[in-house]
CSV table of C-alpha atoms in Angstrom, one decimal:
chain,number,residue,atom,x,y,z
A,369,MET,CA,105.1,111.5,108.7
A,370,ALA,CA,101.5,110.8,109.4
A,371,PRO,CA,100.5,111.3,113.3
A,372,ASP,CA,99.3,108.4,115.9
A,373,ARG,CA,96.4,106.4,115.1
A,374,PRO,CA,93.7,104.7,116.7
A,375,THR,CA,94.6,101.2,118.1
A,376,LEU,CA,91.3,99.3,117.1
A,377,PRO,CA,91.5,98.6,113.2
A,378,PRO,CA,87.6,98.8,111.9
A,379,VAL,CA,85.8,95.8,112.1
A,380,GLN,CA,83.8,94.2,109.3
A,381,LEU,CA,80.5,93.0,110.7
A,382,HIS,CA,77.5,91.0,109.1
A,383,SER,CA,74.1,93.0,108.4
A,384,ASP,CA,71.7,93.6,110.9
A,385,ALA,CA,69.5,90.8,109.9
A,386,GLU,CA,71.8,88.3,109.4
A,387,LEU,CA,72.8,89.0,112.8
A,388,ALA,CA,69.3,89.2,113.9
A,389,ARG,CA,68.9,85.6,112.4
A,390,ASP,CA,71.9,84.2,114.3
A,391,ALA,CA,70.7,85.4,117.9
A,392,LEU,CA,67.6,83.6,117.4
A,393,ALA,CA,69.0,80.6,116.4
A,394,THR,CA,71.3,80.7,119.7
A,395,PRO,CA,70.6,78.0,121.5
A,396,LEU,CA,70.1,79.7,125.1
A,397,LEU,CA,68.2,82.7,123.3
A,398,ALA,CA,65.7,80.0,121.7
A,399,ARG,CA,65.8,78.0,125.1
A,400,ALA,CA,64.5,81.2,126.7
A,401,ALA,CA,61.9,81.7,123.7
A,402,ARG,CA,60.5,78.6,124.3
A,403,LEU,CA,60.1,78.8,127.7
A,404,ALA,CA,58.3,81.9,127.5
A,405,ARG,CA,55.5,80.9,125.2
A,406,TRP,CA,55.1,77.8,127.7
A,407,ALA,CA,54.4,79.8,130.8
A,408,GLY,CA,51.6,81.2,131.8
A,409,PRO,CA,49.5,81.6,135.3
A,410,GLY,CA,50.0,78.0,136.2
A,411,THR,CA,53.6,79.0,136.2
A,412,ARG,CA,55.4,78.8,139.7
A,413,VAL,CA,58.1,80.5,140.9
A,414,GLY,CA,60.2,81.6,143.6
A,415,ALA,CA,60.8,84.6,145.7
A,416,GLY,CA,63.8,85.4,142.8
A,417,GLY,CA,61.8,85.0,139.9
A,418,GLU,CA,63.3,81.4,139.1
A,419,LEU,CA,61.1,78.6,138.2
A,420,VAL,CA,60.9,76.0,141.6
A,421,ASP,CA,62.6,73.1,141.4
A,422,GLU,CA,59.0,71.2,140.9
A,423,GLN,CA,58.8,72.8,137.6
A,424,LEU,CA,62.4,72.2,136.5
A,425,PRO,CA,61.5,68.5,134.8
A,426,ALA,CA,58.7,69.8,132.6
A,427,ALA,CA,60.7,72.7,131.5
A,428,ALA,CA,63.3,70.6,131.0
A,429,GLU,CA,61.2,67.9,128.8
A,430,LEU,CA,59.8,71.3,127.0
A,431,LEU,CA,63.4,71.9,125.6
A,432,GLY,CA,64.1,68.3,125.0
A,433,LEU,CA,66.4,67.9,127.4
A,434,ALA,CA,64.7,65.4,129.9
A,435,ALA,CA,67.3,63.1,129.0
A,436,ASP,CA,70.5,65.0,129.8
A,437,GLU,CA,71.8,64.9,133.7
A,438,GLU,CA,72.3,68.6,133.3
A,439,GLY,CA,69.0,69.1,131.3
A,440,GLU,CA,67.3,70.8,134.6
A,441,ALA,CA,70.5,72.9,134.8
A,442,TYR,CA,70.0,74.1,131.3
A,443,ALA,CA,65.9,74.9,131.7
A,444,SER,CA,66.9,76.8,134.9
A,445,GLU,CA,69.1,78.9,133.1
A,446,ALA,CA,67.2,79.4,130.1
A,447,TRP,CA,64.3,80.5,131.9
A,448,ARG,CA,67.0,83.0,134.2
A,449,VAL,CA,67.4,84.6,130.3
A,450,ALA,CA,63.9,84.7,129.4
A,451,VAL,CA,62.9,87.0,133.0
A,452,ASP,CA,66.4,89.1,132.4
A,453,THR,CA,65.8,89.9,128.6
A,454,GLY,CA,61.9,90.5,129.4
A,455,LEU,CA,60.5,87.6,127.5
A,456,VAL,CA,58.5,86.8,130.8
A,457,GLU,CA,57.3,89.2,133.5
A,458,VAL,CA,56.8,88.0,136.7
A,459,ILE,CA,54.4,90.2,139.2
A,460,GLY,CA,54.3,89.7,143.1
A,461,GLU,CA,51.9,89.3,144.7
A,462,ASP,CA,50.0,92.9,145.8
A,463,GLY,CA,52.8,94.4,143.6
A,464,ASP,CA,55.6,92.9,145.4
A,465,GLU,CA,58.2,92.0,143.3
A,466,ASP,CA,60.4,90.0,146.0
A,467,ALA,CA,57.4,87.5,146.9
A,468,PRO,CA,55.9,84.9,144.6
A,469,GLY,CA,53.7,85.6,142.3
A,470,ALA,CA,52.1,85.2,138.5
A,471,VAL,CA,54.0,85.1,135.5
A,472,THR,CA,53.0,86.7,132.2
A,473,THR,CA,54.4,87.2,129.2
A,474,GLY,CA,56.7,90.0,128.6
A,475,GLU,CA,56.4,92.9,125.9
A,476,ASN,CA,59.7,91.8,124.5
A,477,LEU,CA,58.4,88.3,123.4
A,478,THR,CA,56.8,89.4,120.7
A,479,LEU,CA,59.6,91.9,119.5
A,480,LEU,CA,61.6,88.7,119.6
A,481,THR,CA,59.8,87.3,116.9
A,482,GLY,CA,57.7,89.9,115.0
A,483,GLY,CA,60.1,93.4,115.7
A,484,ALA,CA,62.9,95.0,113.4
A,485,PRO,CA,66.2,93.4,114.0
A,486,ARG,CA,67.7,96.0,116.0
A,487,ASP,CA,64.9,95.1,118.7
A,488,VAL,CA,66.3,91.2,118.5
A,489,LEU,CA,70.2,92.8,118.6
A,490,ARG,CA,69.0,94.6,121.8
A,491,ILE,CA,67.3,91.9,123.2
A,492,TRP,CA,70.7,89.4,122.8
A,493,LEU,CA,72.6,91.9,124.3
A,494,ASP,CA,70.6,91.8,127.2
A,495,GLY,CA,71.0,88.5,127.4
A,496,LEU,CA,74.6,88.7,127.0
A,497,ASP,CA,75.2,90.5,130.2
A,498,VAL,CA,72.9,87.3,132.1
A,499,VAL,CA,75.7,85.0,130.7
A,500,LEU,CA,78.7,87.3,131.1
A,501,ALA,CA,77.6,87.5,134.5
A,502,ASP,CA,77.4,83.8,135.0
A,503,ALA,CA,80.4,83.2,133.5
A,504,THR,CA,82.2,85.3,136.5
A,505,ALA,CA,80.2,84.2,139.1
A,506,PRO,CA,82.1,82.1,141.6
A,507,VAL,CA,82.3,78.4,141.6
A,508,LEU,CA,81.0,76.9,145.1
A,509,ASP,CA,82.3,73.2,145.5
A,510,ASP,CA,81.6,73.4,149.3
A,511,LEU,CA,78.1,75.7,150.1
A,512,ALA,CA,78.8,75.0,153.7
A,513,GLU,CA,81.9,76.6,153.7
A,514,VAL,CA,81.1,79.9,152.7
A,515,ILE,CA,78.0,80.4,154.6
A,516,GLY,CA,78.3,82.9,157.2
A,517,GLU,CA,76.3,82.9,160.3
A,518,ASP,CA,74.0,85.2,159.1
A,519,GLY,CA,72.8,82.4,157.1
A,520,GLU,CA,74.1,84.5,153.9
A,521,ILE,CA,77.1,83.5,151.6
A,522,ASP,CA,80.3,85.5,153.2
A,523,TYR,CA,82.0,86.3,149.7
A,524,GLU,CA,85.2,87.6,151.3
A,525,ARG,CA,85.6,83.9,152.4
A,526,LEU,CA,85.9,83.0,148.8
A,527,ASP,CA,88.3,85.7,147.8
A,528,TRP,CA,86.3,86.8,145.0
A,529,ASN,CA,85.9,90.1,143.6
A,530,PRO,CA,82.9,90.4,140.9
A,531,GLU,CA,84.3,93.8,139.8
A,532,ASP,CA,87.7,92.4,139.3
A,533,GLU,CA,86.1,88.9,137.7
A,534,ALA,CA,84.1,90.8,135.6
A,535,GLU,CA,86.9,93.4,134.4
A,536,PHE,CA,89.3,90.1,133.8
A,537,LEU,CA,86.7,88.4,131.3
A,538,GLU,CA,86.4,91.7,129.3
A,539,GLY,CA,90.0,92.3,128.7
A,540,VAL,CA,90.3,88.6,127.6
A,541,LEU,CA,87.2,89.3,125.2
A,542,GLY,CA,88.9,92.9,124.1
A,543,ASN,CA,92.1,90.9,123.3
A,544,LEU,CA,90.3,88.1,121.3
A,545,TYR,CA,88.7,90.8,119.6
A,546,LEU,CA,92.0,92.8,118.9
A,547,LEU,CA,93.4,89.8,117.4
A,548,THR,CA,90.3,89.4,114.8
A,549,VAL,CA,90.5,92.8,113.5
A,550,ARG,CA,94.0,92.9,113.6
A,551,GLU,CA,93.9,89.7,111.0
A,552,GLY,CA,91.1,91.8,108.7
A,553,GLY,CA,87.9,91.9,111.1
A,554,THR,CA,85.8,88.5,110.0
A,555,GLY,CA,86.8,86.3,112.6
A,556,GLU,CA,87.7,83.1,110.7
A,557,SER,CA,90.8,81.9,112.2
A,558,PRO,CA,90.8,80.3,115.7
A,559,VAL,CA,93.2,81.3,118.5
A,560,PRO,CA,94.8,78.9,120.9
A,561,LEU,CA,93.3,79.1,124.1
A,562,PRO,CA,97.2,79.1,125.3
A,563,ALA,CA,98.2,82.2,123.3
A,564,LEU,CA,94.9,84.5,124.7
A,565,ALA,CA,95.7,83.3,128.5
A,566,ALA,CA,98.9,84.3,127.9
A,567,SER,CA,97.7,87.6,126.3
A,568,MET,CA,96.4,88.4,129.4
A,569,ILE,CA,99.8,87.2,132.4
A,570,VAL,CA,102.9,87.3,130.4
A,571,PRO,CA,104.2,90.8,130.3
A,572,ASP,CA,105.0,92.0,127.0
A,573,ASP,CA,108.8,92.5,127.6
A,574,MET,CA,109.6,89.0,129.4
A,575,GLY,CA,111.6,86.7,127.4
A,576,GLU,CA,111.4,83.1,128.5
A,577,PRO,CA,108.1,82.6,131.1
A,578,THR,CA,109.2,81.7,134.7
A,579,ASP,CA,107.3,78.4,135.9
A,580,ASP,CA,105.3,81.1,138.4
A,581,VAL,CA,103.8,82.4,135.0
A,582,LEU,CA,103.4,79.3,133.0
A,583,GLU,CA,101.4,78.0,136.4
A,584,GLN,CA,99.6,81.1,136.0
A,585,VAL,CA,98.8,80.5,132.6
A,586,SER,CA,97.7,77.2,132.8
A,587,GLU,CA,95.2,78.4,135.7
A,588,VAL,CA,93.5,80.9,133.3
A,589,MET,CA,93.4,78.6,130.8
A,590,MET,CA,91.1,76.3,133.0
A,591,ARG,CA,89.0,79.4,134.0
A,592,LEU,CA,88.5,80.3,130.8
A,593,ASP,CA,87.9,76.7,129.3
A,594,ASP,CA,84.5,76.8,131.7
A,595,GLN,CA,83.7,80.3,130.5
A,596,PHE,CA,83.6,79.8,127.1
A,597,ARG,CA,81.7,76.4,126.9
A,598,LEU,CA,79.0,79.1,128.9
A,599,LEU,CA,79.6,81.7,126.1
A,600,GLU,CA,79.2,79.0,123.3
A,601,THR,CA,75.6,79.0,124.3
A,602,ILE,CA,74.7,82.3,124.0
A,603,GLY,CA,76.3,82.5,120.4
A,604,LEU,CA,79.6,84.6,121.3
A,605,VAL,CA,81.9,82.7,120.6
A,606,GLU,CA,82.8,79.2,118.8
A,607,TYR,CA,84.6,76.6,121.5
A,608,GLN,CA,86.9,74.1,120.8
A,609,PRO,CA,87.4,72.8,124.6
A,610,VAL,CA,90.7,71.9,125.6
A,611,ASP,CA,91.2,67.9,125.5
A,612,GLU,CA,89.9,66.1,128.6
A,613,ALA,CA,92.9,64.0,128.9
A,614,LEU,CA,95.1,66.9,129.5
A,615,MET,CA,93.0,67.6,132.6
A,616,VAL,CA,93.3,64.2,134.2
A,617,GLU,CA,94.6,65.2,137.5
A,618,ALA,CA,98.4,63.9,138.4
A,619,GLY,CA,98.6,60.5,139.4
A,620,GLU,CA,95.7,59.7,137.9
A,621,ALA,CA,95.3,57.0,135.0
A,622,ALA,CA,94.3,58.6,131.7
A,623,ALA,CA,91.9,56.4,130.0
A,624,GLU,CA,94.0,54.9,126.7
A,625,PRO,CA,92.5,57.2,123.5
A,626,ALA,CA,90.6,55.5,121.1
A,627,SER,CA,92.9,57.0,118.6
A,628,PRO,CA,96.9,58.5,118.2
A,629,VAL,CA,97.3,61.8,120.0
A,630,ASP,CA,99.1,63.8,118.2
A,631,GLU,CA,100.8,65.5,121.1
A,632,GLU,CA,102.2,68.7,119.0
A,633,ASP,CA,98.8,69.2,118.1
A,634,VAL,CA,97.9,73.0,119.1
A,635,SER,CA,94.3,72.6,119.1
A,636,ARG,CA,94.3,70.0,121.8
A,637,TYR,CA,94.6,72.8,124.5
A,638,GLY,CA,91.5,74.8,123.1
A,639,MET,CA,90.8,76.9,120.2
A,640,VAL,CA,88.2,80.0,120.6
A,641,ARG,CA,86.7,83.1,117.8
A,642,LEU,CA,84.6,85.6,118.1
A,643,THR,CA,81.4,84.8,116.1
A,644,PRO,CA,80.1,87.2,113.4
A,645,LEU,CA,77.8,87.9,116.3
A,646,GLY,CA,80.0,87.9,119.1
A,647,LEU,CA,81.8,90.5,117.2
A,648,TYR,CA,78.8,92.6,117.3
A,649,GLY,CA,78.2,91.7,121.1
A,650,VAL,CA,82.0,92.6,122.2
A,651,ARG,CA,82.2,96.0,119.9
A,652,ALA,CA,78.8,97.3,121.3
A,653,ARG,CA,80.0,97.0,125.3
A,654,MET,CA,83.4,98.7,123.7
A,655,LEU,CA,81.4,101.5,122.7
A,656,GLU,CA,79.1,101.5,125.7
A,657,ALA,CA,82.5,101.8,127.7
A,658,GLY,CA,83.5,104.9,125.5
A,659,VAL,CA,86.3,102.7,123.5
A,660,ASP,CA,86.7,103.9,119.8
A,661,ALA,CA,85.7,100.7,118.0
A,662,PRO,CA,85.2,101.6,114.1
A,663,ALA,CA,82.8,99.4,111.9
A,664,VAL,CA,83.5,99.1,108.1
A,665,GLY,CA,80.3,101.1,106.8
A,666,GLU,CA,80.6,104.0,109.1
A,667,LEU,CA,82.6,106.0,106.6
A,668,ALA,CA,79.8,105.8,103.6
A,669,ASP,CA,77.9,109.1,104.1
A,670,LYS,CA,81.2,110.9,105.5
A,671,GLY,CA,83.1,113.4,103.1
A,672,ALA,CA,85.7,112.3,100.7
A,673,ASP,CA,88.4,113.6,103.5
A,674,ALA,CA,87.2,111.7,106.1
A,675,LEU,CA,87.2,108.8,104.0
A,676,LEU,CA,90.7,109.5,102.9
A,677,ASP,CA,92.1,110.0,106.5
A,678,GLY,CA,90.0,107.1,108.4
A,679,LEU,CA,91.4,104.4,105.9
A,680,SER,CA,95.0,105.1,107.3
A,681,ALA,CA,93.9,102.7,109.9
A,682,TYR,CA,92.4,100.2,107.8
A,683,PRO,CA,93.6,96.3,107.0
A,684,GLU,CA,93.9,96.0,103.1
A,685,SER,CA,90.3,94.2,103.2
A,686,ALA,CA,88.9,96.3,105.5
A,687,ALA,CA,89.9,99.4,103.3
A,688,ARG,CA,88.8,98.1,100.1
A,689,ALA,CA,85.2,97.5,101.6
A,690,GLU,CA,85.2,100.6,103.1
A,691,THR,CA,85.9,102.4,99.5
A,692,VAL,CA,83.6,100.1,97.5
A,693,GLY,CA,81.3,101.2,99.7
A,694,TRP,CA,81.4,105.0,99.8
A,695,LEU,CA,81.8,104.9,96.2
A,696,ALA,CA,78.2,103.1,95.7
A,697,GLY,CA,75.6,105.4,95.3
A,698,ARG,CA,78.1,108.0,94.0
A,699,GLY,CA,78.6,109.3,90.5
A,700,ALA,CA,82.1,108.0,89.3
A,701,VAL,CA,83.2,111.9,88.1
A,702,GLU,CA,81.7,113.5,91.1
A,703,ALA,CA,83.3,111.0,93.6
A,704,ALA,CA,86.7,111.2,91.8
A,705,ARG,CA,86.7,115.5,92.0
A,706,ASP,CA,86.1,114.4,95.9
A,707,LEU,CA,88.8,112.6,96.2
A,708,LEU,CA,90.9,114.3,94.2
A,709,ALA,CA,90.2,117.3,96.2
A,710,ALA,CA,90.8,115.6,99.8
A,711,ALA,CA,94.0,114.5,98.8
A,712,ARG,CA,95.9,117.7,98.2
A,713,GLY,CA,97.9,119.2,101.2
A,714,ALA,CA,101.3,119.2,102.5
A,715,ASP,CA,100.8,118.2,106.4
A,716,ALA,CA,102.0,115.4,107.9
A,717,GLY,CA,99.6,112.9,106.5
A,718,SER,CA,99.1,114.1,103.0
A,719,PRO,CA,100.6,111.6,101.6
A,720,LEU,CA,99.1,108.6,103.1
A,721,ARG,CA,95.9,110.3,101.8
A,722,ARG,CA,97.2,110.4,98.1
A,723,LEU,CA,98.0,106.9,98.1
A,724,HIS,CA,94.8,106.0,100.0
A,725,CYS,CA,93.2,108.3,97.0
A,726,GLN,CA,95.0,106.4,93.9
A,727,GLN,CA,93.8,102.9,95.4
A,728,ALA,CA,90.2,104.4,95.7
A,729,LEU,CA,90.5,105.4,92.2
A,730,ALA,CA,91.6,102.1,91.3
A,731,LEU,CA,88.1,101.1,91.9
A,732,VAL,CA,86.6,103.8,89.6
A,733,GLY,CA,85.4,103.1,86.2
A,734,PRO,CA,87.1,104.9,83.4
A,735,GLU,CA,84.0,107.3,83.2
A,736,ALA,CA,86.2,108.9,86.2
A,737,GLU,CA,88.9,110.3,83.1
A,738,PRO,CA,87.5,113.6,82.8
A,739,ALA,CA,87.9,114.6,86.7
A,740,VAL,CA,91.0,113.1,86.4
A,741,ARG,CA,92.6,115.3,83.5
A,742,GLU,CA,91.8,118.1,85.2
A,743,VAL,CA,94.2,117.8,87.9
A,744,LEU,CA,97.2,116.9,84.8
A,745,ASP,CA,99.1,120.2,85.7
A,746,ASP,CA,98.3,120.3,89.5
A,747,ALA,CA,101.8,119.6,91.0
A,748,GLU,CA,100.8,117.3,93.9
A,749,LEU,CA,98.3,115.5,91.9
A,750,GLY,CA,99.7,115.2,88.4
A,751,GLY,CA,101.8,112.3,89.0
A,752,LEU,CA,99.0,110.1,90.4
A,753,ALA,CA,96.8,111.1,87.8
A,754,ARG,CA,99.2,110.3,84.8
A,755,VAL,CA,99.6,106.7,86.5
A,756,TRP,CA,95.8,106.4,86.9
A,757,LEU,CA,95.1,107.0,82.8
A,758,ALA,CA,98.2,104.8,81.8
A,759,GLU,CA,96.9,101.9,83.8
A,760,ARG,CA,93.3,102.2,81.5
A,761,GLY,CA,94.9,102.5,78.5
A,762,ALA,CA,94.4,106.2,78.0
A,763,ALA,CA,95.8,108.7,74.9
A,764,ASP,CA,97.2,111.5,74.7
A,765,ILE,CA,98.6,111.6,78.5
A,766,PRO,CA,101.2,114.2,78.6
A,767,ALA,CA,104.9,113.7,79.4
A,768,PRO,CA,105.3,114.8,83.1
A,769,PRO,CA,108.2,117.1,84.1
A,770,GLU,CA,111.2,115.9,86.0
A,771,SER,CA,110.3,117.7,88.8
A,772,MET,CA,106.8,116.1,89.1
A,773,ILE,CA,108.9,112.6,88.5
A,774,PHE,CA,110.8,112.6,91.3
A,775,TRP,CA,108.1,114.8,93.8
A,776,LEU,CA,105.9,111.7,92.8
A,777,ALA,CA,108.7,109.4,94.0
A,778,ILE,CA,109.3,110.9,97.4
A,779,ASP,CA,105.6,111.3,98.1
A,780,THR,CA,104.9,107.5,97.5
A,781,ILE,CA,108.1,106.6,99.4
A,782,ALA,CA,106.6,108.4,102.3
A,783,ALA,CA,103.1,107.0,102.2
A,784,GLN,CA,104.7,103.5,102.0
A,785,LEU,CA,106.4,104.6,105.3
A,786,ASP,CA,103.4,105.8,107.2
A,787,ALA,CA,101.4,102.5,106.0
A,788,GLU,CA,104.2,100.4,107.6
A,789,GLY,CA,103.9,97.7,105.3
A,790,ASP,CA,106.1,94.8,104.0
A,791,LEU,CA,109.5,95.5,104.6
A,792,GLU,CA,110.8,93.5,101.8
A,793,GLU,CA,108.3,95.1,99.4
A,794,LEU,CA,109.6,99.0,100.5
A,795,GLN,CA,113.1,97.9,100.1
A,796,ASP,CA,112.3,96.5,96.8
A,797,LEU,CA,110.4,100.0,95.8
A,798,VAL,CA,113.3,102.2,96.8
A,799,GLU,CA,115.9,100.2,95.1
A,800,GLY,CA,113.3,99.8,92.0
A,801,LEU,CA,113.3,103.7,92.0
A,802,THR,CA,117.2,104.1,92.9
A,803,GLY,CA,118.0,101.8,89.8
A,804,ARG,CA,115.5,103.2,87.2
A,805,HIS,CA,117.2,106.9,87.9
A,806,SER,CA,120.5,107.4,87.3
A,807,GLY,CA,121.5,110.3,89.7
A,808,PHE,CA,118.6,110.3,91.8
A,809,PHE,CA,119.8,111.1,94.8
A,810,GLU,CA,121.3,114.5,93.4
A,811,ALA,CA,117.7,115.1,91.8
A,812,ALA,CA,115.9,113.8,95.0
A,813,TRP,CA,117.2,116.1,97.8
A,814,ARG,CA,116.2,119.0,95.8
A,815,VAL,CA,112.9,118.3,95.9
A,816,ASP,CA,110.1,120.3,97.7
A,817,HIS,CA,108.4,118.2,99.3
A,818,PRO,CA,107.6,118.5,103.4
A,819,ALA,CA,109.1,114.8,103.7
A,820,THR,CA,111.9,115.0,101.7
A,821,ALA,CA,114.7,114.4,104.2
A,822,GLU,CA,112.8,111.9,106.4
A,823,VAL,CA,112.0,110.0,103.0
A,824,LEU,CA,116.2,109.8,101.9
A,825,GLU,CA,117.2,109.3,105.6
A,826,ALA,CA,114.9,105.9,105.5
A,827,MET,CA,116.2,104.9,102.1
A,828,GLY,CA,119.4,105.3,103.5
A,829,ARG,CA,118.4,102.4,106.3
A,830,LEU,CA,116.5,100.3,104.1
A,831,HIS,CA,118.7,100.4,100.5
A,832,ARG,CA,120.9,96.7,100.4
A,833,ASP,CA,123.6,98.6,98.9
A,834,LYS,CA,125.7,100.1,101.2
A,835,ARG,CA,127.2,102.7,98.8
A,836,THR,CA,123.6,103.6,97.6
A,837,ALA,CA,122.5,103.8,101.0
A,838,LYS,CA,125.4,106.3,101.5
A,839,GLU,CA,124.2,108.3,98.8
A,840,ALA,CA,120.8,108.4,100.2
A,841,ARG,CA,122.1,109.9,103.8
A,842,LYS,CA,124.1,112.3,101.8
A,843,ALA,CA,121.2,113.7,100.2
A,844,ALA,CA,119.2,113.7,103.4
A,845,PHE,CA,121.8,115.8,105.2
A,846,LYS,CA,122.1,118.2,101.7
A,847,ALA,CA,118.2,118.1,101.9
A,848,ARG,CA,117.8,119.3,105.7
A,849,SER,CA,120.7,122.3,104.5
A,850,ARG,CA,118.6,123.1,102.3
A,851,VAL,CA,115.6,123.9,104.4
A,852,GLY,CA,117.5,124.9,107.0
A,853,GLY,CA,117.0,122.2,109.4
């Protein structure tokens, strides 16, 4: 059967233009751009480039946040993004970057408003780095307790490791990405926060989580609740926070809810999904870290062999989208010939390639008929060619020899086994084939196909009739004996 496939299915990304528009509309980057356009020689900053306290009220008012009790904090955060993404540049006195100095417009501000979509996305990725760093920063409830004798923060007292915190959050986003692409790669369905937290804590082989593990999951949920609220401002996620009523400290009386509460409503515990922009951002970080994270469309300029091999890791909707993109710009006859040529072979992955070839040909118009008729006498391709012609109501389809019928049956089941599809559908396929052909196994074990014995063994496991299953196992033994295995 087919060799191991990549662990990550492909993601379906929006176009660069759409993603760039989404990036420009994110609250944090939009605020950073407004502050960059507002800043000038009179803007006062500290030694680290931060806005001095006296400037924050004006900045908050510019952003429409003057009435918000957190308005100045939001303005300070937006300014930091403007500086770190190059929308503004802070020049220290006499070239000393650690001394307060002048503020000028950064080169990236022009790119943000007039550059190409890729320019905008690069700037947004820089902003994402800033927010991720903020999301993993320690919470200082009592600053005095962590100030050392030298007046600096003693990070050992915090019990905080920046590398560990960053790695944990990257792991959470990686799991969220994986859950998204497994569903088809579009990110339409939100993930319950408890399930995401559990994916980081609960071992795969654990049956019923212990009280200690459940407590750890709860702690991670509260940690992620704060982090996702922050990441939402840069457009990475859409987040429905944990219901405030659930976070009332033990022993405190919760306020009476305005409406009845559904105790079984899992959304009360938080729901999160990666936005299209978030899928792009997490994938970009994975690629930078050396992770193989494919995207739909990457095979469009590759050969038919790369397409048919690559589709083995694709969910159905992504496979169709990739194939449609590959066919675009290719003539029907040329595309069909290339697909059929790439489908040949007796290697372990060839049955699945032929299945993908058949599925791809289903998307090609009737003008491909000449190329399909060229392989009618081919032992490996003649069967699928007849299926394609019959589905289009073509005339003059020659009857297949019996050997081709059984070869196609073995090849089809081998491909479906490799595709790891729905078990019940596979059982129906197996039982349908054996039901239509009397003496199926007596003919099948003689089929000259590299997967014959393996397929017959699988049919013995899958068939729901015990007598027929036994016949399949006997046929598998004969097939192995015939080839000396």
